[in-house]
């Protein structure tokens, strides 16, 4: 360990008294470190093995997504949202287009809503599998990670069947979806619903009473309800601290009121309870997926082409003059999709928390301002507070339980 | 409580510090004089009928048309808006609060406009304000740690401004 001279007076997060006291050390954690999983950096101040201060340093993956949003139209930008939280890109696609559609005032057909619900929930399952698996990996339980990744592979297969891409799905469109769900996709989802519970039970058996895992996560990184509220924390992290907030219930969107599911909450507030909340949420998500796939309504998947939002079917384009005209109007600038001169914020319950987009429309087919409210950004701000008084080895447990995705953090 | 009621209550409480509102918009908003933002914010957080205990999001929007030909048609006067999305975990309602600032302080290009920081009212405001400073160029006075957060410390300009020019070079790295 090397002592680094850092001018601590520049850094307000750090305790001011410790300047120039030589028994405290500064440890640089990241940006390249196996346990950060993504590119983020922490400057830790340690005394012995205890962390007395932590300064997050972010921005390594900043790529100006909000600026790009002002130059791409509402359909093109969906490709950028894939790259925000790349663990659950489908949830980002759904979030972006939901904000656009509610700005324009489009009402989606029931089938599209159901498919989007299924995808958002499968994305949640895949995200929670990764975050629980990676947290277990960092705290010494390797096997669970492999089990989780194996199931994520199955999910990628399903996404590939649906839209041809595994990671960067870009599946939603304004007023609909890229393609309708095929019978093969429906079969695969039904198969997944059938097979997954077996593996799920195995993962919980590997971790829930695993002495090493429990000892390393219980009582670590406690977040109280008051802290969670003053830091406007959302998602599983807030729910593990006793905040009963779930947008799926509080401000129902898509077809969530049609489904029977519970909001998982806990009063624990530590890493272990965040893990538990995530695992139980997987169970609830699978319930939703099962109900949705079994009751998938028939009918169109896109809104009426008369809305000038979505391209008409090729059949109509080639065989009717109206279809041809509509097609050209939709692809022409200033004739197709036009958002009103209004501003709107809409959010969904993404796997990590509330993922919202604030869009300022200026009457064209591009956003004047496309602000993203990334849950990781808000959760990472908690980190110094949660870390105080714990040891260096707890850093990875807390990071894992917060599930920080740097691409979303930095945008 | 409906947005109209909230607006009425705020006007009764603060008078002309509430400079405008649109309670029938898609997202209802209330406009506050920049100097009064901390006072109004604290009231919004603590009043038992409002209880906006969370700052859900804070962002800034630059209203400006750099192209002189298009500027005549542009619907807005050039200004920068700071938008506070408030949410109440207890009462489960939303409100959007806006504060309008000039694009540059005293109309001197390069002088950043100023607004008091709300990081003492809602703790998360600290990081959001650092981002708004970094990308939009707004100085938040009384902020505990106003440094750039996403861009490097020696970056020039504020990227989300509409008249921002991407630098051609940064430490020997070519841009564009």
Coordinates of C-alpha atoms in Angstrom, one line a residue:
Chain A
X1 CA 0.0 0.0 0.0
X2 CA 1.4 3.3 -1.0
X3 CA 0.7 6.5 0.8
X4 CA -0.7 9.1 -1.6
X5 CA -0.6 12.7 -0.9
X6 CA -4.1 13.9 -1.6
X7 CA -5.2 17.4 -0.8
X8 CA -8.1 16.5 1.4
X9 CA -9.1 20.1 1.9
X10 CA -10.5 20.0 -1.6
X11 CA -12.7 17.2 -0.8
X12 CA -15.6 18.0 1.4
X13 CA -17.0 14.4 1.7
X14 CA -13.9 13.5 3.7
X15 CA -13.7 14.3 7.4
X16 CA -11.8 17.6 7.7
X17 CA -9.9 16.8 10.8
X18 CA -7.8 14.0 9.4
X19 CA -5.8 16.3 7.1
X20 CA -2.1 15.5 7.4
X21 CA -2.5 12.8 10.1
X22 CA -0.2 10.1 9.0
X23 CA -1.9 7.1 10.5
X24 CA -4.7 7.3 7.9
X25 CA -4.2 6.0 4.4
X26 CA -5.7 6.8 1.1
X27 CA -6.6 3.7 -1.0
X28 CA -7.5 4.0 -4.6
X29 CA -10.2 1.5 -5.5
X30 CA -10.8 1.2 -9.2
X31 CA -11.4 2.4 -11.9
X32 CA -10.1 -1.0 -13.0
X33 CA -10.9 -3.5 -10.3
X34 CA -12.6 -6.9 -10.6
X35 CA -15.1 -6.1 -7.9
X36 CA -16.3 -2.8 -9.3
X37 CA -17.6 -4.8 -12.3
X38 CA -17.8 -1.5 -14.2
X39 CA -15.6 1.5 -14.5
X40 CA -16.0 3.5 -11.3
X41 CA -13.5 4.8 -8.9
X42 CA -13.5 5.2 -5.1
X43 CA -11.0 7.0 -3.1
X44 CA -11.1 5.3 0.3
X45 CA -9.7 6.8 3.5
X46 CA -8.8 4.0 5.8
X47 CA -7.6 3.6 9.3
X48 CA -6.2 0.2 9.9
X49 CA -8.8 -1.8 8.0
X50 CA -11.7 0.5 8.7
X51 CA -13.0 2.8 6.1
X52 CA -13.5 6.3 7.5
X53 CA -14.2 8.1 4.3
X54 CA -15.1 7.3 0.8
X55 CA -15.1 9.6 -2.1
X56 CA -16.8 8.4 -5.3
X57 CA -15.2 9.6 -8.5
X58 CA -17.4 9.1 -11.5
X59 CA -17.5 10.1 -15.1
X60 CA -15.2 7.6 -16.7
X61 CA -17.9 6.4 -19.0
X62 CA -19.5 9.7 -19.6
X63 CA -20.6 9.7 -23.2
X64 CA -23.1 12.6 -23.4
X65 CA -26.3 10.5 -23.9
X66 CA -28.4 13.5 -23.0
X67 CA -26.8 15.6 -25.6
X68 CA -27.2 12.8 -28.2
X69 CA -30.9 12.7 -27.2
X70 CA -31.2 16.3 -28.6
X71 CA -30.0 15.2 -32.0
X72 CA -31.7 11.8 -32.6
X73 CA -35.4 11.4 -33.1
X74 CA -37.6 9.6 -30.8
X75 CA -37.2 6.2 -32.5
X76 CA -33.5 6.5 -33.0
X77 CA -32.7 7.3 -29.4
X78 CA -33.9 3.9 -28.3
X79 CA -30.6 2.5 -29.4
X80 CA -28.8 4.8 -27.0
X81 CA -31.1 3.7 -24.1
X82 CA -29.9 0.2 -24.6
X83 CA -26.4 1.3 -23.6
X84 CA -27.5 3.0 -20.3
X85 CA -28.3 0.0 -18.1
X86 CA -26.9 -2.7 -20.3
X87 CA -27.9 -5.4 -17.8
X88 CA -31.6 -4.8 -18.5
X89 CA -31.8 -2.9 -21.8
X90 CA -35.4 -3.9 -22.5
X91 CA -36.6 -2.0 -19.4
X92 CA -34.8 1.1 -20.6
X93 CA -36.5 0.8 -24.1
X94 CA -39.8 0.5 -22.4
X95 CA -39.1 3.5 -20.1
X96 CA -38.0 5.8 -22.9
X97 CA -40.9 5.0 -25.2
X98 CA -43.4 5.2 -22.4
X99 CA -42.2 8.8 -21.7
X100 CA -42.5 9.7 -25.4
X101 CA -45.9 8.1 -25.8
X102 CA -47.3 9.8 -22.7
X103 CA -45.9 13.1 -24.0
X104 CA -47.6 12.6 -27.4
X105 CA -50.7 11.1 -25.8
X106 CA -50.7 7.7 -27.5
X107 CA -52.8 4.9 -26.1
X108 CA -51.1 1.5 -26.7
X109 CA -53.1 -1.6 -27.8
X110 CA -53.5 -4.2 -25.1
X111 CA -51.3 -6.8 -26.8
X112 CA -48.4 -4.3 -26.9
X113 CA -48.9 -3.4 -23.3
X114 CA -48.8 -7.1 -22.3
X115 CA -45.7 -7.8 -24.3
X116 CA -43.9 -4.8 -22.8
X117 CA -44.9 -6.0 -19.3
X118 CA -43.5 -9.4 -20.0
X119 CA -40.2 -7.9 -21.3
X120 CA -39.9 -5.5 -18.5
X121 CA -40.3 -8.3 -16.0
X122 CA -38.0 -10.6 -17.8
X123 CA -35.5 -7.8 -17.8
X124 CA -36.0 -7.4 -14.0
X125 CA -35.4 -11.1 -13.5
X126 CA -32.2 -10.9 -15.6
X127 CA -31.0 -7.8 -13.8
X128 CA -31.7 -9.2 -10.3
X129 CA -30.0 -12.5 -11.2
X130 CA -26.9 -10.6 -12.2
X131 CA -26.8 -8.3 -9.2
X132 CA -27.4 -11.1 -6.7
X133 CA -25.0 -13.4 -8.5
X134 CA -22.3 -10.7 -8.7
X135 CA -22.8 -9.8 -5.1
X136 CA -22.4 -13.5 -4.1
X137 CA -19.3 -13.7 -6.3
X138 CA -17.7 -10.8 -4.6
X139 CA -18.5 -12.1 -1.1
X140 CA -17.0 -15.5 -1.9
X141 CA -19.9 -17.6 -3.2
X142 CA -18.9 -18.5 -6.7
X143 CA -21.4 -21.2 -7.6
X144 CA -24.5 -19.1 -7.3
X145 CA -23.0 -16.7 -9.8
X146 CA -22.6 -19.4 -12.4
X147 CA -26.2 -20.7 -11.8
X148 CA -27.5 -17.1 -12.2
X149 CA -25.5 -16.5 -15.4
X150 CA -26.7 -19.7 -16.9
X151 CA -30.3 -18.5 -16.5
X152 CA -29.4 -15.2 -17.9
X153 CA -28.1 -17.0 -20.9
X154 CA -31.5 -18.6 -21.4
X155 CA -33.1 -15.1 -21.1
X156 CA -30.7 -13.8 -23.8
X157 CA -31.8 -16.6 -26.0
X158 CA -35.4 -15.6 -25.5
X159 CA -34.6 -11.9 -26.3
X160 CA -32.7 -13.1 -29.4
X161 CA -35.7 -15.0 -30.6
X162 CA -37.8 -11.9 -30.1
X163 CA -35.7 -9.2 -31.8
X164 CA -32.5 -10.7 -33.1
X165 CA -30.3 -9.1 -30.6
X166 CA -29.1 -10.4 -27.2
X167 CA -27.8 -7.3 -25.5
X168 CA -28.7 -4.2 -27.5
X169 CA -32.3 -5.0 -28.1
X170 CA -33.8 -1.6 -29.2
X171 CA -37.1 -3.4 -29.4
X172 CA -39.7 -0.8 -28.7
X173 CA -40.9 1.9 -31.1
X174 CA -43.1 4.9 -30.6
X175 CA -46.6 3.5 -30.5
X176 CA -45.6 -0.1 -30.6
X177 CA -42.9 -2.6 -31.0
X178 CA -40.4 -3.6 -33.7
X179 CA -42.1 -7.0 -34.4
X180 CA -45.0 -8.8 -32.9
X181 CA -44.2 -11.7 -30.5
X182 CA -43.9 -15.0 -32.4
X183 CA -45.4 -18.3 -31.2
X184 CA -41.9 -19.5 -30.8
X185 CA -41.2 -16.6 -28.3
X186 CA -44.3 -17.5 -26.4
X187 CA -43.3 -21.1 -26.2
X188 CA -39.9 -20.2 -25.0
X189 CA -41.2 -17.9 -22.3
X190 CA -43.7 -20.6 -21.1
X191 CA -40.8 -23.1 -21.0
X192 CA -38.7 -20.6 -19.0
X193 CA -41.6 -20.0 -16.5
X194 CA -41.7 -23.8 -16.1
X195 CA -38.0 -24.4 -15.7
X196 CA -36.8 -21.4 -13.9
X197 CA -38.3 -22.1 -10.4
X198 CA -36.1 -25.2 -10.0
X199 CA -32.9 -23.2 -10.6
X200 CA -34.2 -20.4 -8.5
X201 CA -34.7 -22.7 -5.5
X202 CA -31.1 -24.0 -6.0
X203 CA -29.7 -20.4 -6.0
X204 CA -31.6 -19.5 -2.8
X205 CA -30.4 -22.8 -1.2
X206 CA -26.9 -21.9 -2.1
X207 CA -27.1 -18.4 -0.6
X208 CA -29.9 -17.8 1.9
X209 CA -28.3 -19.8 4.7
X210 CA -24.8 -19.8 3.4
X211 CA -22.8 -18.9 6.5
X212 CA -20.1 -17.0 4.7
X213 CA -22.4 -15.1 2.6
X214 CA -24.8 -14.2 5.4
X215 CA -22.0 -13.1 7.7
X216 CA -20.5 -10.9 5.1
X217 CA -23.7 -9.2 4.2
X218 CA -25.9 -9.0 7.3
X219 CA -25.6 -5.7 9.2
X220 CA -23.4 -4.3 6.5
X221 CA -24.1 -1.0 4.8
X222 CA -27.3 -0.2 6.7
X223 CA -29.5 2.4 5.1
X224 CA -32.3 3.7 7.4
X225 CA -35.7 4.7 6.1
X226 CA -35.1 8.4 6.9
X227 CA -31.8 8.3 4.9
X228 CA -33.5 6.6 2.0
X229 CA -36.2 9.2 1.8
X230 CA -34.0 12.2 2.1
X231 CA -31.8 10.8 -0.7
X232 CA -34.9 9.9 -2.7
X233 CA -33.8 6.3 -3.1
X234 CA -36.1 4.0 -5.1
X235 CA -36.4 0.4 -6.2
X236 CA -35.3 -2.6 -4.3
X237 CA -32.8 -0.6 -2.2
X238 CA -35.6 1.6 -0.9
X239 CA -37.9 -1.3 -0.3
X240 CA -35.3 -3.2 1.7
X241 CA -35.2 -0.1 4.0
X242 CA -38.9 -0.1 4.6
X243 CA -40.0 2.4 2.0
X244 CA -43.1 1.0 0.4
X245 CA -42.8 2.5 -3.0
X246 CA -43.3 0.7 -6.2
X247 CA -44.4 2.6 -9.3
X248 CA -46.2 -0.5 -10.6
X249 CA -48.7 -0.1 -7.7
X250 CA -48.4 3.6 -6.9
X251 CA -48.8 5.0 -10.4
X252 CA -49.9 2.0 -12.5
X253 CA -48.7 2.1 -16.1
X254 CA -49.0 -0.3 -19.0
X255 CA -51.3 -3.2 -17.8
X256 CA -49.9 -3.7 -14.4
X257 CA -53.3 -3.4 -12.7
X258 CA -54.4 -6.5 -14.5
X259 CA -51.9 -8.7 -12.7
X260 CA -51.8 -10.1 -9.2
X261 CA -48.4 -9.5 -7.5
X262 CA -47.0 -8.3 -4.2
X263 CA -44.6 -5.5 -3.5
X264 CA -41.7 -7.0 -1.5
X265 CA -40.5 -4.9 1.4
X266 CA -38.3 -5.4 4.4
X267 CA -37.2 -3.4 7.4
X268 CA -33.6 -4.8 7.5
X269 CA -31.9 -2.1 5.3
X270 CA -28.6 -4.0 5.1
X271 CA -26.9 -5.8 2.2
X272 CA -28.5 -9.1 3.0
X273 CA -32.0 -7.7 3.0
X274 CA -31.4 -6.0 -0.3
X275 CA -30.4 -9.4 -1.6
X276 CA -33.5 -11.0 -0.2
X277 CA -35.8 -8.3 -1.6
X278 CA -34.3 -8.8 -5.0
X279 CA -34.6 -12.6 -4.9
X280 CA -38.3 -12.4 -3.8
X281 CA -39.0 -9.8 -6.5
X282 CA -37.8 -12.3 -9.0
X283 CA -40.5 -14.6 -7.8
X284 CA -43.1 -11.9 -8.1
X285 CA -41.9 -11.0 -11.6
X286 CA -42.2 -14.6 -12.7
X287 CA -45.8 -14.5 -11.4
X288 CA -46.5 -11.5 -13.6
X289 CA -44.8 -13.1 -16.6
X290 CA -46.8 -16.3 -16.2
X291 CA -50.1 -14.4 -15.9
X292 CA -49.3 -12.2 -18.9
X293 CA -48.1 -14.9 -21.2
X294 CA -51.1 -17.1 -20.5
X295 CA -53.5 -14.3 -21.1
X296 CA -51.7 -12.6 -24.0
X297 CA -54.5 -10.8 -25.9
X298 CA -54.8 -11.1 -29.6
X299 CA -55.0 -8.1 -31.9
X300 CA -52.7 -5.4 -33.3
X301 CA -49.4 -4.7 -31.6
X302 CA -49.0 -1.2 -32.9
X303 CA -51.2 1.8 -32.7
X304 CA -53.3 2.8 -35.7
X305 CA -51.1 4.1 -38.6
X306 CA -53.5 7.1 -38.8
X307 CA -51.7 8.4 -35.7
X308 CA -48.7 9.1 -37.9
X309 CA -46.4 7.5 -35.3
X310 CA -45.6 4.1 -36.7
X311 CA -45.0 2.7 -40.2
X312 CA -47.9 0.9 -41.8
X313 CA -47.5 -2.8 -42.6
X314 CA -45.7 -3.6 -45.8
X315 CA -48.9 -5.2 -47.1
X316 CA -50.7 -1.9 -46.9
X317 CA -47.8 0.1 -48.3
X318 CA -47.5 -2.1 -51.5
X319 CA -51.2 -2.6 -52.1
X320 CA -53.0 0.6 -51.1
X321 CA -52.4 4.2 -52.0
X322 CA -53.3 5.4 -48.5
X323 CA -50.7 3.0 -47.0
X324 CA -48.1 4.3 -49.4
X325 CA -48.8 7.9 -48.5
X326 CA -48.8 7.2 -44.8
X327 CA -45.5 5.4 -45.1
X328 CA -43.9 8.4 -46.8
X329 CA -45.4 10.9 -44.4
X330 CA -44.1 9.0 -41.4
X331 CA -40.5 8.9 -42.7
X332 CA -40.5 12.6 -43.8
X333 CA -39.3 15.2 -41.4
X334 CA -42.1 17.6 -40.3
X335 CA -44.8 15.3 -41.6
X336 CA -44.6 12.2 -39.5
X337 CA -44.3 12.0 -35.8
X338 CA -44.5 15.3 -34.0
X339 CA -44.4 15.7 -30.3
X340 CA -46.3 18.7 -28.8
X341 CA -44.6 21.7 -27.4
X342 CA -44.8 20.5 -23.9
X343 CA -42.7 18.9 -21.3
X344 CA -43.3 15.7 -19.5
X345 CA -41.7 13.4 -17.0
X346 CA -42.6 9.8 -16.9
X347 CA -41.0 6.9 -15.2
X348 CA -41.2 3.1 -14.8
X349 CA -40.1 0.8 -12.1
X350 CA -36.9 -0.4 -13.6
X351 CA -35.0 -3.3 -11.9
X352 CA -32.7 -0.8 -10.2
X353 CA -35.3 1.8 -9.2
X354 CA -37.2 4.5 -10.8
X355 CA -36.0 5.1 -14.3
X356 CA -37.5 8.3 -15.6
X357 CA -37.2 10.4 -18.6
X358 CA -38.0 14.1 -18.7
X359 CA -38.7 15.1 -22.3
X360 CA -39.1 18.7 -23.5
X361 CA -40.8 18.6 -26.9
X362 CA -40.5 21.4 -29.3
X363 CA -43.0 20.4 -32.0
X364 CA -40.5 18.4 -34.0
X365 CA -39.6 14.7 -34.1
X366 CA -36.6 15.3 -31.8
X367 CA -36.5 16.0 -28.1
X368 CA -35.5 19.5 -27.2
X369 CA -34.1 18.1 -24.0
X370 CA -33.9 14.4 -23.1
X371 CA -33.1 14.2 -19.4
X372 CA -32.7 10.8 -17.9
X373 CA -33.1 10.2 -14.2
X374 CA -30.8 7.3 -13.6
X375 CA -31.3 5.2 -10.4
X376 CA -27.6 4.3 -10.2
X377 CA -26.6 7.9 -10.0
X378 CA -28.8 8.5 -7.0
X379 CA -27.8 5.3 -5.3
X380 CA -24.1 5.8 -5.7
X381 CA -24.4 9.2 -3.9
X382 CA -25.4 7.1 -0.8
X383 CA -22.2 5.2 -0.9
X384 CA -20.0 7.3 1.4
X385 CA -22.6 7.4 4.0
X386 CA -23.3 3.7 4.0
X387 CA -19.6 2.8 4.0
X388 CA -18.5 4.7 7.1
X389 CA -17.2 2.4 9.9
X390 CA -17.0 -0.7 7.8
X391 CA -13.9 -2.6 6.7
X392 CA -12.3 -2.7 3.2
X393 CA -13.7 -6.1 2.5
X394 CA -17.3 -4.7 3.0
X395 CA -16.8 -2.3 0.2
X396 CA -17.5 -5.0 -2.4
X397 CA -20.5 -6.3 -0.6
X398 CA -22.1 -2.8 -0.4
X399 CA -21.2 -2.0 -4.1
X400 CA -22.7 -5.3 -5.1
X401 CA -25.9 -4.7 -3.2
X402 CA -26.3 -1.3 -4.7
X403 CA -25.9 -2.7 -8.2
X404 CA -24.2 0.3 -9.7
X405 CA -24.1 0.2 -13.5
X406 CA -21.5 2.8 -14.5
X407 CA -22.9 3.3 -18.0
X408 CA -26.1 4.4 -16.5
X409 CA -24.3 6.4 -13.7
X410 CA -22.3 8.4 -16.2
X411 CA -24.5 8.4 -19.3
Chain B
X1 CA -54.2 18.0 -3.0
X2 CA -54.6 19.2 -6.6
X3 CA -51.8 21.3 -8.2
X4 CA -54.1 24.3 -8.3
X5 CA -54.6 24.0 -4.5
X6 CA -50.9 23.7 -3.9
X7 CA -50.3 26.8 -6.1
X8 CA -53.0 28.8 -4.1
X9 CA -51.4 27.8 -0.8
X10 CA -47.9 28.8 -2.0
X11 CA -49.2 32.1 -3.3
X12 CA -50.9 32.8 0.0
X13 CA -47.7 31.9 1.9
X14 CA -45.1 33.6 -0.3
X15 CA -47.0 36.2 -2.4
X16 CA -44.9 37.5 -5.3
X17 CA -42.1 35.1 -4.8
X18 CA -44.2 32.6 -6.7
X19 CA -43.7 34.1 -10.1
X20 CA -45.9 31.9 -12.3
X21 CA -47.6 28.6 -12.7
X22 CA -49.4 26.3 -15.1
X23 CA -51.6 24.0 -13.2
X24 CA -53.4 22.6 -16.2
X25 CA -50.3 21.5 -18.2
X26 CA -49.4 17.9 -18.8
X27 CA -47.0 18.1 -15.8
X28 CA -48.3 21.0 -13.6
X29 CA -45.6 23.3 -12.5
X30 CA -45.1 26.3 -10.2
X31 CA -42.4 28.9 -10.9
X32 CA -40.4 30.3 -8.1
X33 CA -38.1 33.4 -7.9
X34 CA -34.6 31.9 -7.9
X35 CA -33.6 33.8 -4.7
X36 CA -36.5 32.2 -2.8
X37 CA -35.9 28.6 -3.8
X38 CA -34.5 27.4 -0.5
X39 CA -37.3 29.1 1.5
X40 CA -40.0 27.7 -0.7
X41 CA -38.3 24.3 -0.8
X42 CA -38.1 24.0 3.0
X43 CA -41.8 25.0 3.2
X44 CA -42.8 22.4 0.6
X45 CA -40.9 19.8 2.5
X46 CA -42.1 20.5 6.0
X47 CA -45.7 21.7 5.5
X48 CA -48.0 18.8 6.8
X49 CA -50.4 19.2 3.8
X50 CA -47.6 19.0 1.2
X51 CA -44.7 17.0 2.7
X52 CA -42.5 16.9 -0.4
X53 CA -39.9 14.9 1.3
X54 CA -38.0 13.8 -1.8
X55 CA -36.3 15.6 -4.6
X56 CA -36.9 13.0 -7.3
X57 CA -34.9 14.7 -9.9
X58 CA -33.2 18.0 -10.6
X59 CA -32.3 19.1 -14.1
X60 CA -31.7 22.2 -16.1
X61 CA -33.0 23.1 -19.6
X62 CA -31.3 25.7 -21.8
X63 CA -33.8 27.6 -24.0
X64 CA -31.8 29.2 -26.7
X65 CA -31.6 29.1 -30.5
X66 CA -28.0 29.6 -31.7
X67 CA -28.9 29.9 -35.3
X68 CA -29.8 33.6 -35.9
X69 CA -32.2 32.7 -38.8
X70 CA -34.2 30.4 -36.7
X71 CA -34.1 32.5 -33.6
X72 CA -37.0 34.7 -34.7
X73 CA -39.3 31.7 -34.9
X74 CA -38.1 30.3 -31.6
X75 CA -41.0 30.3 -29.1
X76 CA -39.0 31.1 -25.9
X77 CA -37.0 34.1 -24.7
X78 CA -33.4 32.9 -24.1
X79 CA -33.1 31.6 -20.6
X80 CA -32.0 28.7 -18.5
X81 CA -34.5 26.8 -16.4
X82 CA -33.8 24.7 -13.3
X83 CA -36.5 22.1 -12.9
X84 CA -37.1 20.4 -9.5
X85 CA -39.2 17.3 -9.6
X86 CA -40.6 16.9 -6.1
X87 CA -42.3 13.8 -4.8
X88 CA -43.9 13.0 -1.5
X89 CA -43.3 9.4 -0.2
X90 CA -45.9 10.0 2.4
X91 CA -48.7 11.6 0.5
X92 CA -47.7 10.1 -2.9
X93 CA -48.1 13.3 -5.0
X94 CA -45.9 15.1 -7.4
X95 CA -45.0 18.7 -8.1
X96 CA -42.7 20.4 -10.5
X97 CA -41.0 23.6 -9.4
X98 CA -39.2 25.7 -11.9
X99 CA -36.8 28.6 -11.5
X100 CA -35.9 30.8 -14.5
X101 CA -32.4 32.2 -14.7
X102 CA -30.7 34.4 -17.3
X103 CA -28.4 32.4 -19.6
X104 CA -25.4 34.5 -18.4
X105 CA -25.1 36.5 -15.2
X106 CA -25.5 40.2 -16.0
X107 CA -25.5 39.3 -19.7
X108 CA -21.8 38.8 -19.7
X109 CA -21.0 35.7 -21.7
X110 CA -19.0 33.2 -19.6
X111 CA -20.4 34.5 -16.3
X112 CA -22.5 31.6 -14.9
X113 CA -25.9 32.4 -13.5
X114 CA -26.5 31.8 -9.8
X115 CA -29.2 30.1 -7.8
X116 CA -29.0 29.0 -4.1
X117 CA -28.4 25.4 -3.6
X118 CA -31.1 23.1 -2.2
X119 CA -28.7 20.5 -1.0
X120 CA -29.4 21.4 2.6
X121 CA -33.1 20.8 2.1
X122 CA -32.8 17.5 0.1
X123 CA -29.5 15.8 0.5
X124 CA -29.5 14.3 -2.9
X125 CA -29.6 17.8 -4.4
X126 CA -25.9 17.9 -3.9
X127 CA -25.1 15.4 -6.7
X128 CA -27.8 16.7 -9.0
X129 CA -26.5 20.2 -8.6
X130 CA -23.0 19.2 -9.4
X131 CA -24.2 17.6 -12.6
X132 CA -26.3 20.7 -13.5
X133 CA -23.2 22.8 -12.9
X134 CA -21.0 20.5 -14.9
X135 CA -23.2 20.1 -17.9
X136 CA -25.4 23.2 -17.9
X137 CA -23.2 25.8 -16.3
X138 CA -25.2 27.0 -13.3
X139 CA -23.6 28.1 -10.1
X140 CA -25.3 26.9 -7.0
X141 CA -24.4 29.2 -4.2
X142 CA -23.8 27.7 -0.7
X143 CA -23.2 24.3 -2.3
X144 CA -20.8 22.3 -0.1
X145 CA -18.8 20.9 -2.9
X146 CA -19.4 22.4 -6.3
X147 CA -17.0 20.6 -8.6
X148 CA -17.5 19.0 -12.0
X149 CA -18.8 15.5 -11.6
X150 CA -19.0 13.8 -15.0
X151 CA -16.5 15.8 -17.1
X152 CA -12.8 16.1 -16.0
X153 CA -12.0 19.0 -13.7
X154 CA -10.2 20.9 -16.5
X155 CA -12.9 20.6 -19.1
X156 CA -13.9 23.8 -20.8
X157 CA -17.5 24.8 -21.4
X158 CA -20.8 23.2 -20.4
X159 CA -21.9 20.5 -22.8
X160 CA -25.7 20.8 -22.6
X161 CA -25.8 24.4 -23.4
X162 CA -27.3 24.9 -26.9
X163 CA -24.4 27.0 -28.1
X164 CA -21.7 24.6 -26.9
X165 CA -18.9 23.8 -29.3
X166 CA -17.2 20.5 -29.0
X167 CA -13.5 21.0 -28.3
X168 CA -11.3 20.0 -31.2
X169 CA -8.6 18.6 -28.9
X170 CA -8.3 17.6 -25.3
X171 CA -4.8 16.7 -24.0
X172 CA -3.7 15.6 -27.4
X173 CA -6.8 13.5 -28.0
X174 CA -8.5 14.7 -31.2
X175 CA -12.3 15.2 -31.0
X176 CA -14.8 14.8 -33.9

